[in-house]
Amino acid sequence: MAEIFKFFNSAPGDERWHYASDFADYFGDVLSSGLLHKDGTPNLQVKVNVGTMQTYVEVGKALIQGYQYQNTTPLFLAHGLPEANLDRIDRIVLRLDKRNNARSIKLFVKEGVSATNPVPPSLQRDQYVFELSLAQIRLTKNTSSLEPLKLVDERMKEDLCGIVYSLISVPTSVFQQQWDYWFNLKKQTLEDDMEAWQLQQKNDFETWQTIQKQEYLTWIESIKDILDENVAANLAAKIAELEQGFANHIVDVSHIKWIETVGGTANALTATVSGITSYKNGLAVSFPATSNSTAAMTLNINGLGAIPIKKANGTAFSNAKANGVYTVRYRAGAFILQGEGGVGTAKPEDVVKDKTFTNDEGEQVGTLKVYNGGEKIPTSKVTAGYRTQWVAAPVNYGGGYPAGVDRDGNVYMITNPDNRDGSVTTLAKYSPTGALINKITISDPNRPLPSGVTVNGDFLSFYSGRNVFIYSLDLTQLAVIPLGNSGIANRVAVTNTGDVYVAVNVYQSVGGDKREIRKYNRYGGLVWTKQTDNNADVVDIRLLSDNNIVIAIAHGGYSVVKIASSNGATLWTVNLYGMHSGVGVYISSMKNVIELSDGSIMVSYGGGNSNYTPYRNENLIRVISSSGTPGAGIGINMLIGEQYAYPVYLCTDGNGGAYFGTSGGFYFREADSSTVSNMNYNIIGRLNKNLQMVWNQILSQSRSAYGDYIQGLTYDPLFDSVIMSQSQGSWSFGIIRKWDWYISLK
């Protein structure tokens, strides 16, 4: 067997060569593979470069199988984008590669496999490659930045990484011998100390006990002469005196005296009671009422004066019943009724039928009819209506309207002093009680018309001209998304994480105009672009609870299209043309789409029917299932003349219904039969999930050249009320109102 010895200098004629692997073998025999540390803190910590797809590794050193590694500055590593529908787990590893084409220790991102339940990639450890895992991070599907909370530090796990420690140890048998010797020596010492302590405690206790006993005997001896027979007799006499005084007090004050017969009238009682010469606090009497009282009652005992009888709450007692027994106790100028605190003013019609209760008239039986599930309440028993809670100040020449309600019930309103020339746009925030919280000016050089605002989660988006502005809910600007010189925003939707979907009209001199749907992240980065089918206009775009978007596009018959928001793929398309019975020769307008509680979609649109004379538009509403199947539809036909479609908004009371608005108008002739005037109505109503009318109200009517228009309608879930705005005339002014709706039984 050969003897191996290393690390000696060469001499002439005796050459001694050593390789890098020789040094690595040496250090690998005495030190483990892992990270070096400073002050107990391991090196090479991994962190996330927030807002990017990068992690970075801080400075530090490591040893792997005797080979040394050092990182002198933070090193940034890029991660590939995750898939649209699956998560992935990557590892950040420090890799020793001893192959001749590598011969290095470097940091790498080891990418995992995308899956529904992804797992981190395994570490490679063979004769050539050995990897330490510094950390792992989960990449959430359909995201463009890493999340710091998804990073897991693995440096302290010895099977994955660990800290460098010495491989040299003491033989177990030698260590055990040393331990046994030390333990036996200590054991004998502790036993000797414990025995001495116990003996000392015993002696100390016996000494204390002797002292206490002597002090007690001395005290007894000192009081023997005090407790003689005379003192004991005096003490017994004093106790007897106190007992008699207490008995007299009970008889004098606390005893309830019974009055067999009361005189006087039903409201002014008189009585004769032996032993009562004055009214004292605590004096109590009981008496029967001979008849029903009709007013505030008094009691006069032995002619000492008429004293008012009151309830415990201080109000006059006035409803004694014949043959009822009542107890009163005197205090501070009044007889207070005992066991009676004023039972309230409830009437039989306020209490459920056949249920007993007590009021000031005594025991009563309820008569209120309860309508249980399936029973219809007669319309004669129901009163319904609305009450105005507040009205925001109008803005002249503007058309202000509510743009959305946040989770706290605050209302956002956009206004424009003159949106014909696009001078200035303002965005205002009102509290649930109508107080102005904040107002800002939107500055956009590309004609900042009040195009629209959406609110979701912690974000608010305003689109105007060629820019989309992202704000926090306190109206602090977070980002501006430019759409390009030829792009004009048409509709926008914002997610609760700040992603933005924008419908863009792209005007170009070559190749014709384009209509696109674009997705941007919260920092303004473009994620994807999709051209609309048939290059049609987008009239509405909404975010759904399944993280997809639904858009309404116009190409001849108008369509509702559901698009997978992660990658822009179309899931289904519904064409609304000609669907509604009796209406729908063509569709003249479309306002919006909303999602109901069961995932279905309600669409508001306007259908024209040339069979009517005169020609007529009608406000139509249709439900489409979450899978794209058209369902029930209804035509809102409440007035003669034309009805125009306005937005519908979801009720959040659990029944899946919606609020809607409609503007109806018709022409009529004046008395001279030659002048034709225009009558316009502004109507708000509510439908349930089966498109049945729950209620409707005419909010305004105008016999003028222009009339009134509903600009927007929003449900406020925090206070269960409705926000609506209204414009009068073509460019007159905008008003924002808040109502609460009520239903009561007559």
XYZ file of C-alpha atoms in Angstrom:
746
model
C 0.000 0.000 0.000
C 1.316 3.409 -0.950
C 2.006 6.087 1.636
C 0.617 9.539 0.678
C 2.028 12.747 2.065
C 1.338 16.230 0.722
C 2.405 19.823 0.560
C 6.249 19.606 0.608
C 8.512 21.727 -1.582
C 10.286 20.159 -4.549
C 14.094 19.776 -4.588
C 16.532 19.188 -7.439
C 16.129 15.622 -8.553
C 13.159 15.124 -6.250
C 10.164 16.905 -7.835
C 6.952 16.923 -5.799
C 3.768 18.131 -7.598
C 0.497 19.082 -5.923
C -2.854 19.760 -7.631
C -5.817 22.020 -6.701
C -7.799 18.866 -5.899
C -5.155 17.956 -3.308
C -5.856 21.173 -1.412
C -9.623 20.679 -1.815
C -9.338 17.124 -0.440
C -7.422 18.449 2.543
C -9.978 21.140 3.439
C -12.873 18.799 2.613
C -11.560 16.341 5.238
C -11.632 18.923 8.046
C -14.463 21.318 7.054
C -18.014 20.603 5.869
C -19.624 22.083 2.752
C -21.753 25.167 3.472
C -21.751 28.929 4.084
C -19.254 30.851 6.168
C -20.731 33.294 8.653
C -19.930 36.566 10.359
C -21.044 37.264 13.953
C -23.370 34.254 13.812
C -25.134 35.484 10.644
C -24.732 33.336 7.484
C -23.533 34.920 4.245
C -25.124 35.029 0.775
C -28.713 36.028 1.713
C -31.202 36.069 -1.216
C -33.641 38.985 -1.617
C -36.266 40.091 -4.180
C -35.745 43.096 -6.433
C -39.293 44.429 -5.925
C -41.342 45.142 -9.069
C -39.122 42.997 -11.322
C -38.525 39.347 -12.219
C -35.131 39.416 -10.439
C -33.667 38.150 -7.188
C -30.242 39.164 -5.919
C -27.657 37.536 -3.624
C -25.763 39.607 -1.074
C -22.000 39.331 -0.446
C -20.510 36.358 1.358
C -18.303 33.261 1.304
C -18.804 29.500 1.123
C -16.851 26.193 1.037
C -18.007 23.274 -1.090
C -15.994 20.004 -0.819
C -12.901 22.038 0.117
C -13.250 24.557 -2.754
C -13.676 28.207 -1.752
C -16.270 30.706 -3.121
C -16.617 34.450 -2.521
C -19.166 37.017 -3.808
C -17.928 40.597 -3.314
C -20.948 42.626 -4.575
C -24.746 41.948 -4.754
C -25.355 39.663 -7.745
C -28.695 39.965 -9.633
C -30.319 36.849 -11.174
C -33.227 36.869 -13.681
C -36.225 34.503 -13.500
C -38.312 33.585 -16.523
C -41.991 34.663 -16.667
C -44.471 32.124 -15.215
C -47.114 30.457 -17.321
C -50.566 31.977 -17.680
C -52.446 29.282 -15.759
C -49.858 27.444 -13.586
C -47.489 28.402 -10.741
C -43.789 27.440 -10.624
C -41.108 27.178 -7.911
C -37.506 28.198 -8.704
C -34.395 27.662 -6.582
C -31.384 29.976 -6.241
C -28.380 27.602 -5.973
C -24.596 27.840 -5.504
C -23.140 25.199 -7.857
C -19.666 23.520 -7.689
C -18.804 22.133 -11.123
C -15.504 20.149 -11.255
C -15.770 19.236 -14.925
C -12.851 20.502 -17.050
C -15.064 22.743 -19.168
C -16.376 24.479 -16.029
C -14.084 24.249 -12.977
C -16.089 26.893 -11.055
C -18.465 27.747 -8.237
C -21.237 30.099 -9.422
C -24.760 31.278 -8.555
C -27.626 30.072 -10.770
C -31.456 30.210 -10.977
C -32.625 26.589 -11.140
C -36.076 26.799 -12.741
C -38.824 24.441 -11.573
C -41.646 22.774 -13.508
C -45.029 24.585 -13.769
C -47.885 22.634 -12.184
C -51.134 22.948 -10.253
C -49.187 21.978 -7.109
C -45.587 22.790 -8.058
C -42.520 21.473 -6.184
C -39.010 22.942 -6.080
C -36.402 21.387 -8.413
C -34.074 18.736 -6.946
C -30.415 19.528 -6.218
C -27.716 17.851 -8.348
C -25.047 16.128 -6.252
C -22.741 13.662 -8.009
C -18.979 13.154 -8.547
C -18.745 16.264 -10.745
C -21.481 18.682 -9.599
C -22.549 19.614 -6.058
C -25.284 22.247 -5.392
C -26.250 24.204 -2.265
C -29.761 25.757 -2.188
C -29.759 29.306 -0.794
C -33.509 29.930 -1.250
C -36.635 28.985 -3.186
C -39.363 31.309 -4.530
C -42.876 30.626 -5.876
C -43.831 32.432 -9.103
C -47.575 33.081 -9.241
C -49.273 32.421 -12.566
C -49.964 35.357 -14.874
C -47.696 37.814 -13.022
C -44.844 39.991 -14.221
C -43.059 40.616 -10.920
C -41.803 38.540 -7.970
C -43.453 38.733 -4.543
C -41.086 39.039 -1.503
C -43.504 37.051 0.689
C -43.149 34.026 -1.631
C -39.354 33.777 -0.978
C -38.225 30.953 1.410
C -34.685 31.125 2.918
C -33.061 27.638 2.894
C -29.539 28.518 4.062
C -29.944 27.056 7.553
C -31.255 23.674 6.349
C -28.258 21.310 6.627
C -29.562 18.846 4.026
C -29.882 21.676 1.465
C -27.126 24.132 2.475
C -26.021 24.658 6.083
C -23.134 26.421 7.843
C -19.472 25.281 7.629
C -18.371 23.295 10.693
C -15.360 21.117 11.648
C -15.418 17.418 10.728
C -12.842 16.560 13.443
C -14.434 15.022 16.557
C -13.422 13.252 19.794
C -13.936 9.424 19.889
C -17.179 8.586 21.673
C -15.648 6.100 24.166
C -13.081 8.610 25.416
C -15.735 11.285 25.777
C -17.998 8.895 27.757
C -15.194 8.040 30.206
C -14.508 11.717 30.874
C -18.252 12.408 31.362
C -18.728 9.507 33.846
C -15.761 10.664 35.964
C -17.033 14.262 36.122
C -20.641 13.241 36.838
C -19.736 10.905 39.776
C -17.512 13.583 41.303
C -20.245 16.216 41.066
C -22.929 13.829 42.363
C -21.090 13.154 45.650
C -20.456 16.867 46.202
C -24.112 17.782 45.640
C -25.349 15.031 47.987
C -23.063 16.287 50.808
C -24.227 19.893 50.271
C -27.942 18.904 50.300
C -27.602 16.958 53.586
C -25.901 19.903 55.309
C -28.601 22.334 54.038
C -31.489 20.185 55.257
C -29.928 19.948 58.739
C -29.504 23.710 58.935
C -33.154 24.312 57.893
C -34.390 21.915 60.612
C -32.391 23.687 63.339
C -33.590 27.132 62.196
C -37.276 26.072 62.233
C -37.064 24.587 65.770
C -35.505 27.811 67.053
C -38.257 29.974 65.435
C -41.014 27.717 66.822
C -39.655 28.019 70.402
C -39.590 31.835 70.167
C -43.152 32.087 68.813
C -44.537 29.802 71.525
C -42.946 31.869 74.274
C -44.314 35.148 72.845
C -47.870 33.696 72.691
C -47.768 32.546 76.348
C -46.534 35.979 77.468
C -49.480 37.692 75.633
C -52.070 35.376 77.211
C -50.694 36.125 80.656
C -50.966 39.895 80.031
C -54.753 39.896 79.275
C -55.958 37.465 81.956
C -56.764 40.295 84.369
C -58.660 42.327 81.709
C -61.303 39.648 80.904
C -62.878 39.462 84.380
C -66.589 38.723 85.036
C -67.666 42.416 84.970
C -66.138 43.015 81.554
C -67.891 39.933 80.119
C -71.248 41.077 81.484
C -70.848 44.567 80.020
C -69.969 43.078 76.625
C -73.089 40.852 76.630
C -75.314 43.844 77.547
C -73.910 45.917 74.653
C -74.652 43.115 72.166
C -78.245 42.826 73.396
C -78.695 46.604 73.021
C -77.529 46.541 69.407
C -79.849 43.649 68.551
C -82.868 45.502 69.960
C -81.981 48.670 68.052
C -81.731 46.769 64.793
C -85.120 45.085 65.440
C -86.722 48.482 66.134
C -85.255 49.849 62.884
C -86.728 46.998 60.887
C -90.163 47.526 62.425
C -89.946 51.285 62.063
C -88.632 51.513 58.470
C -88.477 48.282 56.528
C -91.731 46.540 57.410
C -94.356 46.693 54.636
C -97.683 47.686 56.177
C -100.806 46.245 54.575
C -103.754 48.596 53.913
C -106.912 46.554 53.653
C -109.145 49.412 52.481
C -108.243 52.604 50.638
C -110.547 55.581 50.312
C -110.681 58.705 48.261
C -110.951 58.508 44.475
C -109.309 56.312 41.857
C -106.586 58.925 41.292
C -106.352 60.421 44.826
C -106.137 57.602 47.380
C -106.495 58.024 51.155
C -105.720 55.521 53.932
C -105.571 55.165 57.705
C -102.598 53.180 59.054
C -101.781 52.796 62.743
C -98.300 53.675 63.942
C -97.412 56.063 61.079
C -96.931 59.624 62.365
C -94.676 60.936 59.570
C -93.303 60.022 56.168
C -89.820 58.492 56.531
C -87.493 57.223 53.814
C -88.044 53.488 53.489
C -91.685 53.491 54.669
C -93.510 50.837 52.623
C -97.232 50.066 52.256
C -99.264 47.724 50.054
C -102.849 48.335 48.995
C -105.509 47.065 46.556
C -106.918 49.370 43.875
C -110.688 49.623 43.999
C -111.085 50.982 40.437
C -109.100 51.860 37.294
C -107.138 55.087 37.565
C -107.321 57.659 34.791
C -104.596 60.188 35.699
C -101.512 60.660 37.876
C -102.152 59.078 41.300
C -101.461 60.288 44.878
C -101.620 58.605 48.311
C -102.443 60.414 51.595
C -101.820 58.373 54.795
C -103.335 59.524 58.085
C -103.844 63.035 56.663
C -100.080 63.675 56.520
C -100.404 65.013 52.962
C -101.039 63.725 49.429
C -97.820 62.181 48.075
C -97.444 61.463 44.283
C -97.044 57.825 43.247
C -94.286 57.422 40.617
C -92.654 54.675 38.611
C -89.001 53.811 39.115
C -88.094 55.933 36.091
C -89.595 59.024 37.761
C -92.721 59.284 35.615
C -96.202 59.480 37.147
C -98.110 56.229 37.779
C -101.533 56.564 36.185
C -102.807 53.174 35.074
C -103.733 51.178 38.191
C -106.243 48.430 37.471
C -109.200 47.515 39.677
C -108.377 44.689 42.139
C -104.687 44.994 41.373
C -102.333 44.979 44.392
C -99.578 47.619 44.448
C -96.619 48.172 46.774
C -95.004 51.598 47.193
C -92.018 52.795 49.247
C -91.482 56.383 50.341
C -88.365 58.323 49.362
C -87.633 62.027 48.933
C -91.213 63.255 48.634
C -92.680 60.464 46.501
C -94.066 56.958 46.826
C -92.032 54.804 44.363
C -93.928 51.900 42.808
C -92.127 48.603 43.550
C -91.736 45.960 40.822
C -92.903 48.400 38.119
C -90.457 50.244 35.878
C -92.696 51.338 33.059
C -93.223 48.476 30.646
C -93.333 50.508 27.457
C -95.725 51.673 24.777
C -95.970 48.608 22.512
C -99.434 48.040 21.092
C -101.024 44.709 20.038
C -100.537 45.631 16.350
C -96.777 45.895 17.005
C -96.423 42.320 18.346
C -96.699 39.034 16.423
C -100.197 37.593 16.451
C -101.133 35.362 19.453
C -97.929 36.272 21.370
C -98.515 37.759 24.851
C -96.708 40.822 26.219
C -97.165 43.512 28.870
C -97.503 47.265 28.409
C -98.879 50.105 30.492
C -102.344 48.604 29.969
C -101.289 45.284 31.504
C -101.032 41.922 29.739
C -101.879 42.081 26.026
C -102.041 39.725 22.997
C -100.331 40.631 19.705
C -102.264 40.969 16.455
C -99.429 41.594 13.922
C -99.623 39.226 10.947
C -96.301 37.602 9.960
C -95.826 36.592 6.317
C -93.536 33.589 6.097
C -91.780 32.152 3.030
C -94.071 31.920 0.010
C -96.800 34.134 1.460
C -97.375 37.279 -0.550
C -97.866 40.474 1.428
C -100.969 42.294 0.135
C -100.100 45.530 -1.661
C -102.582 47.294 0.584
C -100.268 46.503 3.508
C -97.042 47.776 1.930
C -95.626 51.259 1.545
C -92.472 51.660 -0.583
C -90.518 54.701 -1.659
C -87.242 56.554 -1.415
C -85.787 59.365 0.679
C -83.073 61.766 -0.431
C -80.056 61.584 1.869
C -77.927 64.261 0.233
C -77.332 66.176 -2.996
C -73.883 67.234 -4.173
C -73.448 70.812 -5.376
C -74.042 71.145 -9.134
C -71.251 72.127 -11.492
C -72.320 74.547 -14.210
C -71.749 73.441 -17.783
C -70.411 70.097 -16.850
C -72.388 66.909 -16.728
C -70.883 65.667 -13.481
C -71.692 62.077 -12.663
C -70.652 59.417 -10.131
C -67.828 57.248 -11.338
C -67.775 54.620 -8.635
C -68.143 53.713 -4.966
C -65.260 52.198 -2.965
C -65.459 49.542 -0.263
C -65.975 52.200 2.443
C -68.950 53.807 0.694
C -67.071 56.890 -0.558
C -68.322 58.229 -3.908
C -66.073 59.451 -6.745
C -67.450 62.038 -9.188
C -65.962 63.508 -12.360
C -66.941 66.923 -13.667
C -65.954 69.180 -16.516
C -66.786 72.900 -16.651
C -67.311 72.712 -20.400
C -66.679 69.329 -21.959
C -67.320 70.742 -25.413
C -63.837 72.237 -25.542
C -62.152 69.972 -22.950
C -60.682 72.740 -20.803
C -60.338 71.237 -17.298
C -61.518 67.991 -15.690
C -61.883 67.507 -11.939
C -62.121 64.325 -9.900
C -63.904 64.665 -6.532
C -64.296 62.285 -3.591
C -67.383 62.461 -1.338
C -67.945 60.695 1.984
C -70.979 58.391 2.470
C -72.729 61.383 4.066
C -72.084 63.680 1.100
C -69.150 65.673 2.513
C -66.441 66.645 0.000
C -63.244 64.849 1.083
C -60.904 65.862 -1.735
C -60.950 67.277 -5.235
C -58.109 67.275 -7.760
C -57.617 68.625 -11.259
C -56.769 66.135 -13.987
C -54.099 67.615 -16.207
C -53.875 66.008 -19.643
C -52.680 68.051 -22.621
C -54.572 65.708 -24.944
C -58.048 67.113 -24.309
C -58.942 65.769 -20.839
C -62.601 64.987 -21.339
C -64.394 63.271 -18.405
C -64.314 59.936 -20.164
C -64.672 57.648 -17.183
C -63.386 56.401 -13.845
C -63.338 52.898 -12.354
C -62.679 51.939 -8.717
C -61.585 48.519 -7.440
C -59.633 47.401 -4.369
C -57.067 50.076 -3.504
C -56.930 51.609 -6.978
C -58.792 54.115 -9.114
C -58.222 54.629 -12.823
C -59.180 57.669 -14.916
C -58.929 57.553 -18.672
C -58.871 60.665 -20.781
C -57.356 61.585 -24.101
C -54.259 59.530 -24.797
C -53.413 58.643 -21.194
C -54.696 56.416 -18.397
C -54.069 57.759 -14.891
C -53.786 55.441 -11.876
C -54.593 56.861 -8.424
C -54.805 55.586 -4.875
C -58.148 56.023 -3.125
C -56.914 59.245 -1.494
C -56.461 60.628 -5.068
C -52.667 60.428 -5.030
C -51.369 59.781 -8.547
C -49.476 56.474 -8.766
C -48.796 56.095 -12.491
C -49.572 57.495 -15.922
C -49.939 55.037 -18.813
C -49.386 56.706 -22.210
C -51.319 55.092 -25.063
C -49.236 56.533 -27.895
C -49.785 59.503 -30.183
C -52.462 57.706 -32.181
C -54.254 55.926 -29.301
C -57.391 57.208 -27.581
C -58.787 55.439 -24.495
C -62.401 54.376 -24.902
C -63.130 52.197 -21.836
C -61.041 50.969 -18.878
C -61.220 48.422 -16.030
C -58.837 48.130 -13.072
C -58.198 45.053 -10.890
C -57.783 45.155 -7.112
C -54.037 44.580 -7.621
C -53.673 47.510 -10.013
C -53.620 45.757 -13.400
C -55.444 47.832 -16.022
C -57.438 46.741 -19.080
C -57.969 49.488 -21.646
C -60.082 49.633 -24.798
C -58.087 51.786 -27.225
C -59.024 53.388 -30.547
C -55.855 53.592 -32.647
C -56.092 56.125 -35.459
C -53.587 55.634 -38.268
C -53.243 57.094 -41.730
C -52.091 53.834 -43.309
C -54.000 50.569 -43.007
C -57.109 52.083 -41.431
C -58.035 52.614 -37.790
C -57.808 49.790 -35.237
C -59.761 48.904 -32.103
C -57.698 47.116 -29.423
C -57.906 45.693 -25.914
C -54.667 46.171 -23.971
C -53.514 44.917 -20.582
C -51.026 46.957 -18.517
C -49.511 46.163 -15.119
C -49.764 48.650 -12.229
C -46.445 50.229 -13.233
C -47.611 50.979 -16.760
C -45.894 48.056 -18.488
C -47.751 46.611 -21.498
C -48.578 42.896 -20.951
C -50.513 42.095 -24.144
C -52.578 43.602 -26.966
C -55.571 42.059 -28.783
C -57.467 43.561 -31.720
C -61.269 43.370 -31.420
C -63.280 41.083 -33.686
C -64.256 42.824 -36.917
C -62.273 45.820 -35.664
C -65.426 46.900 -33.757
C -65.819 49.674 -31.181
C -65.771 48.736 -27.494
C -68.739 50.231 -25.638
C -68.036 48.704 -22.221
C -65.388 46.612 -20.439
C -65.774 44.962 -17.026
C -63.636 42.838 -14.699
C -65.340 39.621 -13.477
C -64.895 37.646 -10.273
C -63.193 34.783 -12.166
C -60.381 37.249 -13.122
C -61.583 37.338 -16.719
C -62.965 40.402 -18.465
C -66.188 40.874 -20.393
C -66.484 43.495 -23.102
C -69.357 44.798 -25.183
C -68.369 45.530 -28.770
C -70.351 47.063 -31.586
C -70.325 45.580 -35.067
C -73.757 45.713 -36.639
C -75.711 43.692 -34.097
C -73.555 44.391 -31.015
C -71.853 41.502 -29.232
C -70.907 40.625 -25.674
C -67.512 38.897 -25.572
C -65.833 37.236 -22.603
C -62.031 37.298 -22.794
C -59.523 35.385 -20.654
C -57.679 38.237 -19.009
C -54.457 36.299 -18.440
C -53.573 35.983 -22.112
C -56.321 37.742 -24.074
C -57.923 34.583 -25.489
C -61.640 34.786 -26.359
C -63.798 32.351 -24.344
C -67.217 33.002 -25.898
C -69.185 35.558 -27.891
C -72.912 36.361 -27.731
C -74.581 38.400 -30.493
C -77.528 40.408 -29.136
C -78.966 41.339 -32.519
C -82.586 40.284 -32.956
C -82.780 38.373 -29.651
C -85.594 40.257 -27.970
C -89.110 39.263 -28.953
C -90.972 42.102 -30.651
C -87.917 44.362 -30.620
C -84.520 44.177 -32.186
C -84.718 44.986 -35.880
C -81.389 46.491 -34.941
C -79.643 47.644 -31.787
C -79.189 51.366 -31.490
C -77.097 51.672 -28.317
C -75.440 49.699 -25.532
C -74.467 51.004 -22.105
C -72.883 48.428 -19.876
C -72.592 44.915 -18.479
C -72.540 43.787 -14.847
C -71.910 40.491 -13.069
C -74.633 39.006 -10.841
C -74.009 37.004 -7.666
C -74.227 33.625 -9.455
C -71.602 34.593 -12.073
C -74.126 35.386 -14.815
C -73.993 38.688 -16.692
C -76.709 41.316 -17.080
C -76.512 43.528 -20.187
C -78.267 46.861 -20.795
C -78.810 47.913 -24.400
C -81.243 49.752 -26.660
C -83.245 48.063 -29.407
C -85.096 49.727 -32.247
C -88.383 48.440 -33.685
C -89.759 49.997 -36.828
C -93.177 48.370 -36.250
C -94.032 51.092 -33.770
C -95.674 54.281 -34.958
C -94.064 56.640 -34.310
C -90.603 55.064 -34.503
C -89.455 53.890 -31.089
C -86.356 52.882 -29.144
C -86.648 50.655 -26.103
C -84.399 50.034 -23.097
C -83.599 46.301 -23.056
C -81.948 44.150 -20.375
C -80.811 40.552 -20.871
C -79.088 37.918 -18.689
C -76.267 35.730 -20.062
C -74.953 32.745 -18.067
C -71.317 32.475 -16.959
C -70.745 29.973 -19.784
C -72.106 32.346 -22.439
C -75.661 31.006 -22.846
C -78.259 33.768 -23.449
C -81.049 33.705 -20.871
C -84.013 35.831 -19.930
C -84.558 39.268 -21.426
C -86.926 42.144 -20.734
C -87.921 45.343 -22.478
C -88.394 48.289 -20.126
C -91.571 49.829 -21.582
C -93.028 52.266 -19.071
C -93.793 55.305 -21.230
C -94.999 55.988 -24.716
C -92.347 57.363 -27.014
C -88.674 56.459 -26.872
C -86.782 54.825 -24.008
C -83.006 55.050 -23.954
C -80.671 52.555 -22.295
C -78.642 53.735 -19.321
C -76.314 51.774 -17.005
C -77.510 49.028 -14.670
C -75.717 48.351 -11.370
C -75.691 45.329 -9.110
C -77.639 45.127 -5.845
C -75.512 43.502 -3.128
C -78.381 42.417 -0.888
C -78.000 38.761 -1.896
C -80.888 38.357 -4.339
C -78.858 38.940 -7.500
C -80.988 41.862 -8.629
C -79.970 45.130 -10.235
C -80.841 48.809 -10.362
C -81.382 50.396 -13.767
C -82.155 53.806 -15.174
C -84.023 54.828 -18.289
C -84.893 58.099 -19.966
C -88.184 58.209 -21.824
C -89.574 60.910 -24.052
C -92.539 61.563 -26.301
C -93.981 64.406 -28.345
C -97.437 65.895 -27.866
C -99.413 68.777 -29.374
C -100.358 71.900 -27.500
C -103.951 73.159 -27.276
C -103.702 75.006 -30.563
C -102.832 71.685 -32.291
C -99.985 73.333 -34.133
C -97.160 73.446 -31.558
C -95.330 70.209 -30.782
C -93.493 69.934 -27.432
C -91.142 67.308 -26.092
C -91.851 65.652 -22.699
C -88.902 63.784 -21.107
C -88.972 61.475 -18.094
C -86.109 60.292 -15.889
C -86.927 56.905 -14.330
C -85.091 54.644 -11.890
C -86.142 51.095 -11.047
C -85.094 47.750 -9.638
C -85.279 44.254 -11.136
C -84.807 40.965 -9.297
C -82.633 38.142 -10.643
C -85.592 36.851 -12.698
C -85.958 40.267 -14.365
C -89.208 40.959 -12.545
C -89.898 44.576 -11.648
C -89.557 45.170 -7.886
C -90.238 48.918 -7.968
C -89.744 51.979 -10.146
C -89.902 55.695 -9.548
C -90.192 58.728 -11.856
C -87.442 61.016 -10.611
C -88.036 64.005 -12.849
C -89.943 65.134 -15.900
C -89.298 68.046 -18.179
C -91.506 69.655 -20.797
C -88.693 71.423 -22.585
C -86.499 71.262 -25.614
C -83.896 69.103 -23.884
C -85.165 67.333 -20.792
C -83.290 65.440 -18.102
C -80.845 62.566 -18.481
C -79.569 59.914 -16.086
C -75.799 59.994 -16.405
C -74.948 57.217 -13.974
C -76.432 54.890 -11.377
C -74.401 53.156 -8.655
C -75.281 50.972 -5.672
C -73.679 51.769 -2.320
C -73.336 48.457 -0.398
C -72.143 50.031 2.856
C -75.325 52.019 3.472
C -77.720 50.066 1.229
C -78.624 53.076 -0.858
C -78.456 54.386 -4.406
C -76.157 57.012 -5.936
C -77.452 58.672 -9.121
C -76.458 61.675 -11.199
C -78.633 63.687 -13.505
C -77.964 66.219 -16.237
C -80.517 68.762 -17.397
C -80.317 70.048 -20.931
C -77.648 69.319 -23.479
C -74.743 70.987 -21.630
C -76.478 72.390 -18.576
C -75.224 70.963 -15.280
C -74.730 67.751 -13.372
C -76.260 66.798 -10.012
C -75.295 63.845 -7.838
C -77.888 62.449 -5.396
C -77.974 59.720 -2.789
C -81.206 57.955 -1.746
C -82.098 55.197 0.611
C -84.973 52.907 -0.310
C -87.464 51.641 2.202
C -90.355 49.189 2.472
C -92.722 49.373 5.442
C -95.988 47.713 6.473
C -99.095 49.831 7.007
